[in-house]
Short mmCIF file of C-alpha atoms in Angstrom, two decimals:
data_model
loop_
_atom_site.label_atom_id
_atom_site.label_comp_id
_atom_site.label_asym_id
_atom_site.label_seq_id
_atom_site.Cartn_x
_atom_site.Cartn_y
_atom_site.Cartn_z
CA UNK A 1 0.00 0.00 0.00
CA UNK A 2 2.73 2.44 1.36
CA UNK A 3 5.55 3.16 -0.70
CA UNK A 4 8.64 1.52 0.87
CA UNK A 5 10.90 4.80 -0.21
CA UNK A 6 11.49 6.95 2.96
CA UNK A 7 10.36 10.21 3.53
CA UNK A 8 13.95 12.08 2.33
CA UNK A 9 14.18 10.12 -1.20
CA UNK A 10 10.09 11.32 -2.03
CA UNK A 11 10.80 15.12 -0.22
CA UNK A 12 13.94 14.80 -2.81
CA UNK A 13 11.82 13.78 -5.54
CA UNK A 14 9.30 15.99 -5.49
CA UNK A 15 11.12 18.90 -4.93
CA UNK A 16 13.08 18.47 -7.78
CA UNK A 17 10.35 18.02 -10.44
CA UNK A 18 10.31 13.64 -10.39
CA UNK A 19 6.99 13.04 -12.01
CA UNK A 20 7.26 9.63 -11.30
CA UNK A 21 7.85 10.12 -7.68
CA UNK A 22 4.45 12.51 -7.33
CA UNK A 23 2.20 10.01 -9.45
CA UNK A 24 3.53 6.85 -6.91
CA UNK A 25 2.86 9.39 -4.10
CA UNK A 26 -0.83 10.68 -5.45
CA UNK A 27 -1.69 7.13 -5.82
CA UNK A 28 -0.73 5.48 -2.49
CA UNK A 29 -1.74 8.27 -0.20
CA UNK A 30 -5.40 9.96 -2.15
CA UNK A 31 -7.51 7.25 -1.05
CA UNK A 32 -7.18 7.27 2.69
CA UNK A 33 -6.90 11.14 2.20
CA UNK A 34 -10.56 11.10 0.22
CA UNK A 35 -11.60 8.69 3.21
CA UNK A 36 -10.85 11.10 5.65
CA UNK A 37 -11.70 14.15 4.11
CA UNK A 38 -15.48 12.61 3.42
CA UNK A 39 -15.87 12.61 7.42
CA UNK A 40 -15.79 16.76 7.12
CA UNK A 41 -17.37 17.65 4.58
CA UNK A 42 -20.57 16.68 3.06
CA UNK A 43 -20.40 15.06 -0.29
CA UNK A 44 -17.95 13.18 -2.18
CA UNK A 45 -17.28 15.42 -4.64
CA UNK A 46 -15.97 18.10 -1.54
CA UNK A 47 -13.85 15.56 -0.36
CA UNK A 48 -12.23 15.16 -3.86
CA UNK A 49 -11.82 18.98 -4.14
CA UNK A 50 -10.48 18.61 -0.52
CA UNK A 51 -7.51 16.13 -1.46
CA UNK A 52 -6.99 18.19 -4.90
CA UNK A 53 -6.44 21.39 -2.85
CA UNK A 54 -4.32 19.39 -0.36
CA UNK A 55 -2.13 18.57 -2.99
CA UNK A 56 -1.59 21.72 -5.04
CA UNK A 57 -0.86 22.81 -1.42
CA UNK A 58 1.96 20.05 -0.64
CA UNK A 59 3.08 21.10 -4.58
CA UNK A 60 3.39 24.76 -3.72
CA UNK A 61 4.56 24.55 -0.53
CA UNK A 62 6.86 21.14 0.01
CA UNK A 63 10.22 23.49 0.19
CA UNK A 64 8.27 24.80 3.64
CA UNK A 65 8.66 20.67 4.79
CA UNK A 66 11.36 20.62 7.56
CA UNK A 67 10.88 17.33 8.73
CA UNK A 68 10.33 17.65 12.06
CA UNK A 69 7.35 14.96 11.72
CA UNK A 70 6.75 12.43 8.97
CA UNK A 71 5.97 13.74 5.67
CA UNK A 72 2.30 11.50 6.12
CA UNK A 73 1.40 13.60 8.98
CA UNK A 74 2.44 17.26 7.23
CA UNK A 75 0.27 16.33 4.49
CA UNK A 76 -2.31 15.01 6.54
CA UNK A 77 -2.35 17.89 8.48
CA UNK A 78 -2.65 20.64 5.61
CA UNK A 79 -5.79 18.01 4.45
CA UNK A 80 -7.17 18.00 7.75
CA UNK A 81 -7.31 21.85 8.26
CA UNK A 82 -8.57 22.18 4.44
CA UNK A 83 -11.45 19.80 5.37
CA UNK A 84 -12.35 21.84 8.73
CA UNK A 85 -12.61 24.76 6.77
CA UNK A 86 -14.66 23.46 3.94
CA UNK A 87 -17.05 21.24 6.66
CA UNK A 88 -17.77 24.65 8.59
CA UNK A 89 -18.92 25.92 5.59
CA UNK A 90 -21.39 23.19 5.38
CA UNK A 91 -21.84 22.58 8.66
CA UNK A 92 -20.50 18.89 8.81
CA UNK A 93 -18.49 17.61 11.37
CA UNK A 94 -17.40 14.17 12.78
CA UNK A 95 -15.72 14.81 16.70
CA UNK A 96 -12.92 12.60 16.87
CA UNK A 97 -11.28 13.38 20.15
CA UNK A 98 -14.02 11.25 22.09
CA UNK A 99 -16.34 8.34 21.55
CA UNK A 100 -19.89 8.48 20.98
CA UNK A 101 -22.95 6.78 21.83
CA UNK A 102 -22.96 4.32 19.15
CA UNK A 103 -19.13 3.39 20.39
CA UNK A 104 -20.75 1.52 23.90
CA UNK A 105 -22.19 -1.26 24.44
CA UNK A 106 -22.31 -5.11 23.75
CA UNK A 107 -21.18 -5.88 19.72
CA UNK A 108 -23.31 -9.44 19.89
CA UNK A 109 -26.49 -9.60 20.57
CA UNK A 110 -27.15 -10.77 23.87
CA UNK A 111 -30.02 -12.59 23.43
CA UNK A 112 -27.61 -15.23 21.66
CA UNK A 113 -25.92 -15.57 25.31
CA UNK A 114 -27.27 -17.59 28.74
CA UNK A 115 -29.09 -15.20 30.68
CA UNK A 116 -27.53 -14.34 34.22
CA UNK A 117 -29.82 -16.80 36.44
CA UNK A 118 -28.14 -19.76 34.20
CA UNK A 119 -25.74 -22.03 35.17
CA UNK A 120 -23.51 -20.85 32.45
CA UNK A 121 -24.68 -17.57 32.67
CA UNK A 122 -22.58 -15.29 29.90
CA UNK A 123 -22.44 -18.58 27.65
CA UNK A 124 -23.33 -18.71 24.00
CA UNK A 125 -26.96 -20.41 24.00
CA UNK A 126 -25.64 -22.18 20.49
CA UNK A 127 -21.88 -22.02 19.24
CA UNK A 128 -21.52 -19.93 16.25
CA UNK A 129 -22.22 -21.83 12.97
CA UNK A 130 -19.19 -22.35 10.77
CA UNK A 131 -18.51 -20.57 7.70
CA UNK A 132 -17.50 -22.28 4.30
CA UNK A 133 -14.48 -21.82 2.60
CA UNK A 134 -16.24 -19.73 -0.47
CA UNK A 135 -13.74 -20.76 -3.01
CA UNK A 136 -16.51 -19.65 -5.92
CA UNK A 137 -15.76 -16.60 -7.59
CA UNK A 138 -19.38 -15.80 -7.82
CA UNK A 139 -19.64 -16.19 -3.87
CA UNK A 140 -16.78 -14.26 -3.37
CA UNK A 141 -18.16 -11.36 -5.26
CA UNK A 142 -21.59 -11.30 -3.66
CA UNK A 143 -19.69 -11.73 -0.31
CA UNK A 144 -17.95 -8.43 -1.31
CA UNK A 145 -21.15 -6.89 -2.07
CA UNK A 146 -22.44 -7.66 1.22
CA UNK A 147 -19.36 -6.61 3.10
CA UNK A 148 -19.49 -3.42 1.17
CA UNK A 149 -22.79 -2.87 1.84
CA UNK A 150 -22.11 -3.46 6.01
CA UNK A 151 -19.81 -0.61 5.88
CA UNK A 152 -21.83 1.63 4.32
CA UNK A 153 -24.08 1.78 7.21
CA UNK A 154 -21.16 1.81 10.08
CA UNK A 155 -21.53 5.20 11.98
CA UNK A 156 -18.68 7.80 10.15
CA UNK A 157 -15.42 7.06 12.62
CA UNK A 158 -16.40 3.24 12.79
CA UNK A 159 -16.04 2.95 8.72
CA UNK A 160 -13.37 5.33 8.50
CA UNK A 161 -11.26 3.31 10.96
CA UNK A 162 -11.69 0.05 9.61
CA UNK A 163 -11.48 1.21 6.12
CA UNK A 164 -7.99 2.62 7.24
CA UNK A 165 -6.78 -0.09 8.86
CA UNK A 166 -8.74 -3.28 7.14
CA UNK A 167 -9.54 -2.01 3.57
CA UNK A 168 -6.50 -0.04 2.76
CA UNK A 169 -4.10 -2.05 5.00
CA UNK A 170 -2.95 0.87 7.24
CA UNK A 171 -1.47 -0.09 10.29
CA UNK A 172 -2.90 1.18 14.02
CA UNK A 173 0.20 3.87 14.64
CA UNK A 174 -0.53 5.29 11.06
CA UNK A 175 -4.18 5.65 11.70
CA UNK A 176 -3.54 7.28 15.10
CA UNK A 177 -1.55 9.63 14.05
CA UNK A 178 -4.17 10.70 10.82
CA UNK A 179 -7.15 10.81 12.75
CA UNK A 180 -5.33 12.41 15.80
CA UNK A 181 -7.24 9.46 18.52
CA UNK A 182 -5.76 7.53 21.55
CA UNK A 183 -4.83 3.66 20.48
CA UNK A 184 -7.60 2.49 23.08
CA UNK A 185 -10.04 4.69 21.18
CA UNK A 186 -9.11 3.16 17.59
CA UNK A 187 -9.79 -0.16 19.28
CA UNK A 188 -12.95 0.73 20.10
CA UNK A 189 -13.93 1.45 16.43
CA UNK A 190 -11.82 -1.12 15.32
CA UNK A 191 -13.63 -3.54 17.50
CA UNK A 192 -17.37 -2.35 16.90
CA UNK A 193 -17.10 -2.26 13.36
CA UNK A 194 -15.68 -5.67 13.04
CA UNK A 195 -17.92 -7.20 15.15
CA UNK A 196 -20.89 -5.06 12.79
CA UNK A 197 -19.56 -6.64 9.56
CA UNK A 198 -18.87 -9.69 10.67
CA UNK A 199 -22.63 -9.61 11.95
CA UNK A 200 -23.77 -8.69 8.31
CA UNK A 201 -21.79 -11.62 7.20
CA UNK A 202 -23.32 -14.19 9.54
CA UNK A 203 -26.51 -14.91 8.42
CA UNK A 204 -25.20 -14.78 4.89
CA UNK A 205 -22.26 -17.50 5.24
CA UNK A 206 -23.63 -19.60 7.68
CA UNK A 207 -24.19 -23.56 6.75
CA UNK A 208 -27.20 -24.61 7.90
CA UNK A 209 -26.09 -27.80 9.84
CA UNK A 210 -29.18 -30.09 8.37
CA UNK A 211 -29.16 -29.64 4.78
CA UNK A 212 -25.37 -28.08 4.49
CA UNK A 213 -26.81 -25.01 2.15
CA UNK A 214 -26.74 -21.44 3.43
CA UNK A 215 -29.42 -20.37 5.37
CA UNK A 216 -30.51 -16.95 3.52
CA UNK A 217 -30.18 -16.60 -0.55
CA UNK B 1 -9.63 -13.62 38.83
CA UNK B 2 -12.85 -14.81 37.49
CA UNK B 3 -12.99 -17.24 34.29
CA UNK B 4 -14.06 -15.17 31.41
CA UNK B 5 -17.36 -16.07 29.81
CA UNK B 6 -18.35 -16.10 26.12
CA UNK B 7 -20.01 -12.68 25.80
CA UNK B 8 -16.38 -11.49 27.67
CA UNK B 9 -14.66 -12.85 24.92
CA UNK B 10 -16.12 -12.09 22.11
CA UNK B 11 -15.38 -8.16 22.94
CA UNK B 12 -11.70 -8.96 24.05
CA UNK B 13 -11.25 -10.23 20.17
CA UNK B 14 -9.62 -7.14 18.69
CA UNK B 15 -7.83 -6.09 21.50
CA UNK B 16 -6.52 -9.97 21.51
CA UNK B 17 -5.40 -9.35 17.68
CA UNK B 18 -3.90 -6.22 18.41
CA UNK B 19 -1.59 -7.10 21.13
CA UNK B 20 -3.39 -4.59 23.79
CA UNK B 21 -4.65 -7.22 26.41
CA UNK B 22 -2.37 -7.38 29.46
CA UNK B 23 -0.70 -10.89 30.11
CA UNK B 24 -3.26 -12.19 32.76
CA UNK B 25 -6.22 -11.54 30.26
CA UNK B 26 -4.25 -12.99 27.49
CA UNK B 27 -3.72 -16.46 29.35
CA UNK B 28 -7.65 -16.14 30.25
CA UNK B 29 -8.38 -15.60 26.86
CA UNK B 30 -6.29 -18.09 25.62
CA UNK B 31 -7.61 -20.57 28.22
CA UNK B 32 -11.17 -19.58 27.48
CA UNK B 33 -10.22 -20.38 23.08
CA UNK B 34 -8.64 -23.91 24.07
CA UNK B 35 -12.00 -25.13 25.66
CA UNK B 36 -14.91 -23.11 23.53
CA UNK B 37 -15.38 -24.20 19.94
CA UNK B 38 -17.84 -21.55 19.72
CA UNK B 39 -15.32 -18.52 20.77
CA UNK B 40 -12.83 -20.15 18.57
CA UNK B 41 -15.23 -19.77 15.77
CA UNK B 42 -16.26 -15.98 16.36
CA UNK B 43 -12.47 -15.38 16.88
CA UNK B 44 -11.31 -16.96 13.12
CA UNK B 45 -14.80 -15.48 11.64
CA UNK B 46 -13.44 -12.05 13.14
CA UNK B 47 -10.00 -12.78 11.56
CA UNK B 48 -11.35 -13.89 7.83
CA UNK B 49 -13.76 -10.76 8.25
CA UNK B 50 -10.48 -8.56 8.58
CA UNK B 51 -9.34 -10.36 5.88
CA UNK B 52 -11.76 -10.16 3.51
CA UNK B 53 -11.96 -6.29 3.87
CA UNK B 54 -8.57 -6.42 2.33
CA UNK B 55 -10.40 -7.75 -0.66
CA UNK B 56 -12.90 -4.64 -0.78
CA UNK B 57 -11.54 -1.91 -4.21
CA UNK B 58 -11.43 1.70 -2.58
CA UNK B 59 -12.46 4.46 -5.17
CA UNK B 60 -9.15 7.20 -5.33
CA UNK B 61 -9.38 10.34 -7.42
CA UNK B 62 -10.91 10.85 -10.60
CA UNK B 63 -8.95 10.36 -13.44
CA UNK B 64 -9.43 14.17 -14.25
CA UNK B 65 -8.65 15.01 -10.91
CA UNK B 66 -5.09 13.22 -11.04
CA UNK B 67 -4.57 14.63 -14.65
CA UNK B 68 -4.98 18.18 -13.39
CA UNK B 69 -2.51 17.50 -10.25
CA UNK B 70 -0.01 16.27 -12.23
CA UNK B 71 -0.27 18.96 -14.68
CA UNK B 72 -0.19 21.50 -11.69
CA UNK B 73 2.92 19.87 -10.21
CA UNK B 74 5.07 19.87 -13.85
CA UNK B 75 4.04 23.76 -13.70
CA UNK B 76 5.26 24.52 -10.43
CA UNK B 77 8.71 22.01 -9.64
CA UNK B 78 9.89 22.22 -13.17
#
């Protein structure tokens, strides 16, 4: 996902006019800067005009880099404060620095646990069913559709996180340090939003013990 | 310390996969996985659903978009 190159070599190249260097650098970092952007503003063509300003910014102004931090979080940075601006305007924000309401709470139903009077009170009432190995392209691709579809409908910092970290391979330091939360709170959203897709996925993959076929078509 | 129970576990999972459990509740969890076929389920179903987000094609700029940045940046660091 992340160029190997460190920071010097791409400051280098881009400073000195290396087309090749900007294109590698436009096309590992835009996506996880569109991501992010989207939480601030409202549509997803602001976020685009978020990440092209970013950039013409970094172009303009990458002589003003001093490395003092990585070059990820400078150019996060100048995204992040374009964003703000732009999401004032149309009054969308996403707070970050704590969680929310839809960050608490149990991420499995607890009806499919013992109840506290039971002997095995905190116990799953049945075991999980098993998921098949879906080897089948055709499965695979409506598995994608599905899992696409669950994190649609995460709450905004639950799908940016896991997009970060599970979609676009990002690992837990690197999406601290964009989003500017605590490990324990990344976690959190981590956690949740697993659980939540894995929950969409379920019902889908499970075999139904009896006749071996998925329960729901 | 108490044994952990199923509904523990399953919300220990990520913070199990990301190193962030202390030693004691990583031997309870452990202990917990060795004798619950059902928690070792939900923990590989949480791992393949990781996985499989991997799989998922993220949408980066348009094609116009990148176009106009890299005609802005031959303009400016030539």
């Amino acid at each position: 996902m992340v160029t190997p190159s460190t920071d010097d070599a791409i400051v280098a190249g881009v400073r000195s006019g290396d087309e090749a260097v900007f294109a590698q650098l436009l096309d590992d970092w835009s996506r996880s800067m569109l991501l992010l952007a989207r939480t601030f503003v409202s549509t997803e063509a602001s976020a685009e005009e978020v990440v092209q300003d970013t950039w013409l910014a970094v172009i303009r102004g990458i002589d003003r880099f001093e490395g003092r931090s990585s070059l990820r979080t400078w150019v996060y940075r100048i995204l992040v404060n374009t964003a703000k601006k732009r999401g004032v305007r149309e009054s969308r924000t996403v707070p970050w620095s704590s969680l929310a309401d839809d960050d608490h709470g149990p991420t499995v139903d607890p009806a499919l646990f013992r109840d506290a009077d039971d002997h095995y009170a905190g116990g799953w009432r049945s075991f999980p069913l098993a998921w098949p190995s879906c080897e089948g392209a055709v499965l695979a691709g409506e598995v994608r559709a599905r899992i696409r579809a669950a994190i649609d409908a995460l709450p905004d910092r639950q799908r940016v996180v896991i997009t970060l970290r599970d979609v676009l391979g990002h690992t837990s330091r690197e999406v601290c340090e964009m989003l500017e939360i605590s490990g324990a709170n990344q976690r959190v959203l981590l956690h949740r939003a697993r659980a939540a897709v894995r929950g969409q996925l379920a019902p889908y993959l499970e075999l139904d013990p009896t006749t071996g076929a998925g329960r729901v078509s | 310390m108490a044994e952990l129970t199923c509904q523990d576990f399953v919300e220990l999972v990520t913070e199990y996969l990301e190193g962030a459990l202390d030693e004691d509740t990583v031997r309870r969890f452990e202990e917990h996985l060795a004798l619950c076929p059902g928690c070792e389920t939900y923990l590989s179903q949480m791992k393949e659903t990781a996985s499989r987000l991997g799989e998922i094609p993220v949408e980066s700029l348009s094609a116009e978009t990148q176009a106009t940045l890299l005609s802005a940046f031959r303009d400016v660091r030539r």
